[in-house]
Amino acid sequence: MKRKWTIFCLATCISIGASAQVEDREPPVETNTERPVLAEPRIYGRVLDPKTRRGAEGVTVQLFAAQPDSADAAGASLPLKTLVTRANGDFSFAGLPQADSFRLVISSVGFERVEQWVMPAGTTGNDLGNITLETSVTTLQSVTVSAQRPALQMGVDRRVFTADQSLTATGGTAVDLMKNIPSITVDVDGNVQLRNASPQIFVDGRPTILTLDQIPADNIERVELITNPSAKFDASSSGGIVNIVLKKNRRVGLNGIVSAGVGSPDIATGNINLNLRQGKFNFFTIGSFNQSGGRARSQSERQNKDKGVPTSYFNQQSWNDRLRRFGSVRFGLDFFLDNRNTISVTQNIVNGRFSNEQEQYQQFLTSNRILERTGQRLSNSKSNFERYNSQLNYVHKFPQAGRELSANINYNWGSGGDNTFIDNTFTKPDGSPFAPTARLRNVGDNTSNQVTAQVDYETTQGENGKLETGIRSFINNQHSIFNSFSVANGLETKLPVSNNYKYREIINAAYLTYTNKLGSIGYQAGLRAEHSQFDGELVDSAQKFGYTYPESFRNLFDALFPSLYLTKELGDRQQVQLNYSRRIRRPSFWNLNPFVDFNDPLNISRGNPQLRPEYTNSIEFNYSKDFNGSNFLGSVYFRNNQGDITRYSDTLSSEQYTQFNNPAIDSNAILSTFVNAQYTNRMGAEFTLQQKFGKTFDLTPTVNFQYRKVKGRVGDLVLDNNGFNWEAKLIANYRFMPVNERSVFTNLSLQAIGEYESREVVPQGVNIPNYSLDMALRKDFGKAKKATVTFSVQDVFNSLRFGSELDTEYFFQESWSRRNVRSFRLVFSYKFGDMNFQLGRKNDGPQRGGDRDEG
């Protein structure tokens, strides 16, 4: 019933927006008639100031006949007409020559340049609606390619990272790209951390079932980081938001880019991006293939204890030989009903095949460090997955300045499976068998589907006011089946660790934010309300569990998430901001699933279906300053996580060992799971500087200092811990500029990215330090620099590894593992385009632009 109600509301809002009456204002008439007039179409609209949302006066507006960017840059194309906007921001061009398309350019000091392609609409004229300027942010321009967007744009509320400026991620995946972004770190499993907390991952502003290594880096346009989201955003973003925006352009004609690459170990990559803009339609498609491999090592050394006294020792070394392949296709269209109504449809398909061969060697020693037995574990696993994403978007722009309605339906669904064979052999020091060989076969299947429906509305209120409101419904269904079989004498016996688990998660939300000014201080106050329900079930045992928030009206505050932003301009391009938000972190599928993961028989893990959501109160103070060639952003923050979802480990009890009845699990194994700690506090300061040195060199250092305190208990086990940690990242770009333009160094760029993370406290110990260095060279060549070759090295010193030191009353363990090994990639790409291309029409007429450079 809730699902039907949400879809009904969404359909109603779309119908209302589509049938809204367009109030056509009478634009001022442009009298310039220098060129022959073959028709009387008009092109008109209104330019808005981004702060006041009202008309911007005195903005320069130019209209060009269709020409390639390169011609304009060379001065070969002059504007047909130039004017400035009136007091209310209106502009209008009349008496235009006949043309298939025009290029509109809007520019003003202190604002970003706006370019827009316009298709003539006959004598009725083209109403371009409201065009909002964006405040120019003084940032370092990339030194890799001239006239491109800056790699990082910094503001007090968010940071935007341009993906194509990352040379080291070319031909890789989103995991490689994330490693290059200030404030973000990536762990051994490819999970992202933002200031040592887990952020919410979005793709195009919506939830996704894709993992980061299933998204090609070449398909990403930009990444947006929001460290402390307002009430407008999903409340389950206690660790911030990382929004991945995929590529899609709306350039006139046919244009695109193709790339192919090879590398070691076992690296192959390919990508094609095509776009066709014609009339009221914009078609796009992107196809990608990505393969990577490598043999990575891990190591563990443990001391088992009884009341602090060593009782035995254990050493383990493992090698994982992974091969990962996946392909993706993304296509869609934009339908411009008119200048105020747009419908967009997008479809994404991803298919992958992974394999992993593991060799593991173990030593079991007595309390006197005498070898008691050895073990060898060989496993071979294969997995596959399919992921589908469908999106329907509708946007209606009202004639009134700053008024807009948007609606969206996002549907994700997918399936996957895996099959693993395991052999465990144990021998005595003399080589004789210690125990019979244990053989296992594990097989798993999973399905998932997600539906997100959302409607947003915004309008201006008075001189500086802005009201935003919206509703959202999210439905998430997951089903996982895992069966483990012991194999002996050709017979299989199903083991108790087998699992059949499904759940449904429903979150309904509504928000309201209001923005205005009190004197010189701008503010935004917001409130979000979310009702969430989680219903999980162990199908085989009919065991059910879950939660509902809020459980009753008395717990209403559990559903409310306020936010407040205060901003003040200090002049001379300086700004300060103080903000507060309350967020929630709900347990994930793997946090709750009681499935036992025993890929490592000495270090096993399982979820905890009794977990409850955690709540976060976050306060930030930000200072931003732009100055010649540089931009600085400093942040001081505090996060209080009540009921923090915390990982902890303990030795396997005899009852648990008997219950598992799994010959692959050792009786000395450590079992890791999740609990709700009392709280975790994080206090920190982060500083980012973008500094340009002349025209050839720039640096972007980021450093984050943090103090963390954990307080929690599990029975008699105390999880309290506290400590200081810090991390630093340095991004350096150098562009060679030889005097001789024919030099091999012409259009050659170098990028280096170094990262260091210090020791970090965890509930029962510390995570060990890690560091890495990535480097890349890029060479642009050919006509208009359409061709590019990039050579990159990931983890130059082969040093990146992740590990921990855990110390409890029952064991002390030092362990580390690697996700990837040092790799090399060589990628070639070529840009192409023809703005005169017309589908269904012979393309033999005179060409006005030739190839079009997408850059």
mmCIF file with all atom_site columns, N, CA and C in Angstrom, residues 231-232 404-406 454-459 466-472 509-514 527-528:
data_model
loop_
_atom_site.group_PDB
_atom_site.id
_atom_site.type_symbol
_atom_site.label_atom_id
_atom_site.label_alt_id
_atom_site.label_comp_id
_atom_site.label_asym_id
_atom_site.label_entity_id
_atom_site.label_seq_id
_atom_site.pdbx_PDB_ins_code
_atom_site.Cartn_x
_atom_site.Cartn_y
_atom_site.Cartn_z
_atom_site.occupancy
_atom_site.B_iso_or_equiv
_atom_site.pdbx_formal_charge
_atom_site.auth_seq_id
_atom_site.auth_comp_id
_atom_site.auth_asym_id
_atom_site.auth_atom_id
_atom_site.pdbx_PDB_model_num
ATOM 1  N N  . ALA A 1 231 ? 19.470 18.902 5.981   1.00 0.00 ? 231 ALA A N  1
ATOM 2  C CA . ALA A 1 231 ? 18.244 18.113 6.078   1.00 0.00 ? 231 ALA A CA 1
ATOM 3  C C  . ALA A 1 231 ? 17.696 17.733 4.710   1.00 0.00 ? 231 ALA A C  1
ATOM 4  N N  . LYS A 1 232 ? 18.165 18.363 3.649   1.00 0.00 ? 232 LYS A N  1
ATOM 5  C CA . LYS A 1 232 ? 17.688 18.031 2.309   1.00 0.00 ? 232 LYS A CA 1
ATOM 6  C C  . LYS A 1 232 ? 18.139 16.639 1.882   1.00 0.00 ? 232 LYS A C  1
ATOM 7  N N  . GLU A 1 404 ? 11.071 25.753 -9.237  1.00 0.00 ? 404 GLU A N  1
ATOM 8  C CA . GLU A 1 404 ? 11.320 24.549 -10.022 1.00 0.00 ? 404 GLU A CA 1
ATOM 9  C C  . GLU A 1 404 ? 10.725 23.331 -9.327  1.00 0.00 ? 404 GLU A C  1
ATOM 10 N N  . LEU A 1 405 ? 10.207 22.400 -10.117 1.00 0.00 ? 405 LEU A N  1
ATOM 11 C CA . LEU A 1 405 ? 9.673  21.134 -9.634  1.00 0.00 ? 405 LEU A CA 1
ATOM 12 C C  . LEU A 1 405 ? 10.404 20.005 -10.339 1.00 0.00 ? 405 LEU A C  1
ATOM 13 N N  . SER A 1 406 ? 10.862 19.014 -9.592  1.00 0.00 ? 406 SER A N  1
ATOM 14 C CA . SER A 1 406 ? 11.525 17.859 -10.192 1.00 0.00 ? 406 SER A CA 1
ATOM 15 C C  . SER A 1 406 ? 10.991 16.584 -9.556  1.00 0.00 ? 406 SER A C  1
ATOM 16 N N  . GLN A 1 454 ? 11.128 10.115 -5.602  1.00 0.00 ? 454 GLN A N  1
ATOM 17 C CA . GLN A 1 454 ? 11.389 11.390 -4.938  1.00 0.00 ? 454 GLN A CA 1
ATOM 18 C C  . GLN A 1 454 ? 10.796 12.544 -5.738  1.00 0.00 ? 454 GLN A C  1
ATOM 19 N N  . VAL A 1 455 ? 10.242 13.512 -5.015  1.00 0.00 ? 455 VAL A N  1
ATOM 20 C CA . VAL A 1 455 ? 9.720  14.744 -5.607  1.00 0.00 ? 455 VAL A CA 1
ATOM 21 C C  . VAL A 1 455 ? 10.299 15.916 -4.826  1.00 0.00 ? 455 VAL A C  1
ATOM 22 N N  . ASP A 1 456 ? 10.862 16.908 -5.522  1.00 0.00 ? 456 ASP A N  1
ATOM 23 C CA . ASP A 1 456 ? 11.447 18.091 -4.888  1.00 0.00 ? 456 ASP A CA 1
ATOM 24 C C  . ASP A 1 456 ? 10.853 19.354 -5.507  1.00 0.00 ? 456 ASP A C  1
ATOM 25 N N  . TYR A 1 457 ? 10.677 20.365 -4.653  1.00 0.00 ? 457 TYR A N  1
ATOM 26 C CA . TYR A 1 457 ? 10.138 21.645 -5.108  1.00 0.00 ? 457 TYR A CA 1
ATOM 27 C C  . TYR A 1 457 ? 10.903 22.761 -4.411  1.00 0.00 ? 457 TYR A C  1
ATOM 28 N N  . GLU A 1 458 ? 11.254 23.798 -5.184  1.00 0.00 ? 458 GLU A N  1
ATOM 29 C CA . GLU A 1 458 ? 11.928 24.953 -4.590  1.00 0.00 ? 458 GLU A CA 1
ATOM 30 C C  . GLU A 1 458 ? 11.367 26.240 -5.184  1.00 0.00 ? 458 GLU A C  1
ATOM 31 N N  . THR A 1 459 ? 11.378 27.288 -4.361  1.00 0.00 ? 459 THR A N  1
ATOM 32 C CA . THR A 1 459 ? 10.892 28.590 -4.800  1.00 0.00 ? 459 THR A CA 1
ATOM 33 C C  . THR A 1 459 ? 11.562 29.677 -3.977  1.00 0.00 ? 459 THR A C  1
ATOM 34 N N  . LYS A 1 466 ? 14.702 31.461 0.241   1.00 0.00 ? 466 LYS A N  1
ATOM 35 C CA . LYS A 1 466 ? 14.526 30.310 -0.631  1.00 0.00 ? 466 LYS A CA 1
ATOM 36 C C  . LYS A 1 466 ? 13.929 29.175 0.185   1.00 0.00 ? 466 LYS A C  1
ATOM 37 N N  . LEU A 1 467 ? 12.870 28.585 -0.321  1.00 0.00 ? 467 LEU A N  1
ATOM 38 C CA . LEU A 1 467 ? 12.183 27.481 0.351   1.00 0.00 ? 467 LEU A CA 1
ATOM 39 C C  . LEU A 1 467 ? 12.349 26.223 -0.495  1.00 0.00 ? 467 LEU A C  1
ATOM 40 N N  . GLU A 1 468 ? 12.790 25.140 0.137   1.00 0.00 ? 468 GLU A N  1
ATOM 41 C CA . GLU A 1 468 ? 12.936 23.853 -0.538  1.00 0.00 ? 468 GLU A CA 1
ATOM 42 C C  . GLU A 1 468 ? 12.206 22.787 0.269   1.00 0.00 ? 468 GLU A C  1
ATOM 43 N N  . THR A 1 469 ? 11.492 21.928 -0.419  1.00 0.00 ? 469 THR A N  1
ATOM 44 C CA . THR A 1 469 ? 10.760 20.859 0.260   1.00 0.00 ? 469 THR A CA 1
ATOM 45 C C  . THR A 1 469 ? 10.666 19.659 -0.663  1.00 0.00 ? 469 THR A C  1
ATOM 46 N N  . GLY A 1 470 ? 10.402 18.495 -0.099  1.00 0.00 ? 470 GLY A N  1
ATOM 47 C CA . GLY A 1 470 ? 10.316 17.297 -0.910  1.00 0.00 ? 470 GLY A CA 1
ATOM 48 C C  . GLY A 1 470 ? 9.913  16.087 -0.102  1.00 0.00 ? 470 GLY A C  1
ATOM 49 N N  . ILE A 1 471 ? 9.528  15.030 -0.809  1.00 0.00 ? 471 ILE A N  1
ATOM 50 C CA . ILE A 1 471 ? 9.202  13.751 -0.192  1.00 0.00 ? 471 ILE A CA 1
ATOM 51 C C  . ILE A 1 471 ? 10.004 12.666 -0.894  1.00 0.00 ? 471 ILE A C  1
ATOM 52 N N  . ARG A 1 472 ? 10.248 11.564 -0.165  1.00 0.00 ? 472 ARG A N  1
ATOM 53 C CA . ARG A 1 472 ? 11.073 10.480 -0.709  1.00 0.00 ? 472 ARG A CA 1
ATOM 54 C C  . ARG A 1 472 ? 10.640 9.160  -0.095  1.00 0.00 ? 472 ARG A C  1
ATOM 55 N N  . ALA A 1 509 ? 10.387 9.531  3.824   1.00 0.00 ? 509 ALA A N  1
ATOM 56 C CA . ALA A 1 509 ? 10.967 10.763 4.351   1.00 0.00 ? 509 ALA A CA 1
ATOM 57 C C  . ALA A 1 509 ? 10.309 11.987 3.734   1.00 0.00 ? 509 ALA A C  1
ATOM 58 N N  . ALA A 1 510 ? 10.377 13.091 4.474   1.00 0.00 ? 510 ALA A N  1
ATOM 59 C CA . ALA A 1 510 ? 9.956  14.404 3.994   1.00 0.00 ? 510 ALA A CA 1
ATOM 60 C C  . ALA A 1 510 ? 10.888 15.440 4.610   1.00 0.00 ? 510 ALA A C  1
ATOM 61 N N  . TYR A 1 511 ? 11.176 16.527 3.866   1.00 0.00 ? 511 TYR A N  1
ATOM 62 C CA . TYR A 1 511 ? 12.088 17.544 4.393   1.00 0.00 ? 511 TYR A CA 1
ATOM 63 C C  . TYR A 1 511 ? 11.593 18.934 4.030   1.00 0.00 ? 511 TYR A C  1
ATOM 64 N N  . LEU A 1 512 ? 12.108 19.905 4.779   1.00 0.00 ? 512 LEU A N  1
ATOM 65 C CA . LEU A 1 512 ? 11.821 21.318 4.536   1.00 0.00 ? 512 LEU A CA 1
ATOM 66 C C  . LEU A 1 512 ? 13.039 22.122 4.957   1.00 0.00 ? 512 LEU A C  1
ATOM 67 N N  . THR A 1 513 ? 13.554 22.948 4.050   1.00 0.00 ? 513 THR A N  1
ATOM 68 C CA . THR A 1 513 ? 14.657 23.845 4.399   1.00 0.00 ? 513 THR A CA 1
ATOM 69 C C  . THR A 1 513 ? 14.300 25.264 3.971   1.00 0.00 ? 513 THR A C  1
ATOM 70 N N  . TYR A 1 514 ? 14.789 26.217 4.732   1.00 0.00 ? 514 TYR A N  1
ATOM 71 C CA . TYR A 1 514 ? 14.539 27.630 4.420   1.00 0.00 ? 514 TYR A CA 1
ATOM 72 C C  . TYR A 1 514 ? 15.848 28.386 4.536   1.00 0.00 ? 514 TYR A C  1
ATOM 73 N N  . LEU A 1 527 ? 14.651 20.742 8.504   1.00 0.00 ? 527 LEU A N  1
ATOM 74 C CA . LEU A 1 527 ? 14.179 19.620 9.315   1.00 0.00 ? 527 LEU A CA 1
ATOM 75 C C  . LEU A 1 527 ? 13.770 18.493 8.384   1.00 0.00 ? 527 LEU A C  1
ATOM 76 N N  . ARG A 1 528 ? 14.233 17.307 8.698   1.00 0.00 ? 528 ARG A N  1
ATOM 77 C CA . ARG A 1 528 ? 13.889 16.109 7.938   1.00 0.00 ? 528 ARG A CA 1
ATOM 78 C C  . ARG A 1 528 ? 13.247 15.091 8.869   1.00 0.00 ? 528 ARG A C  1
#
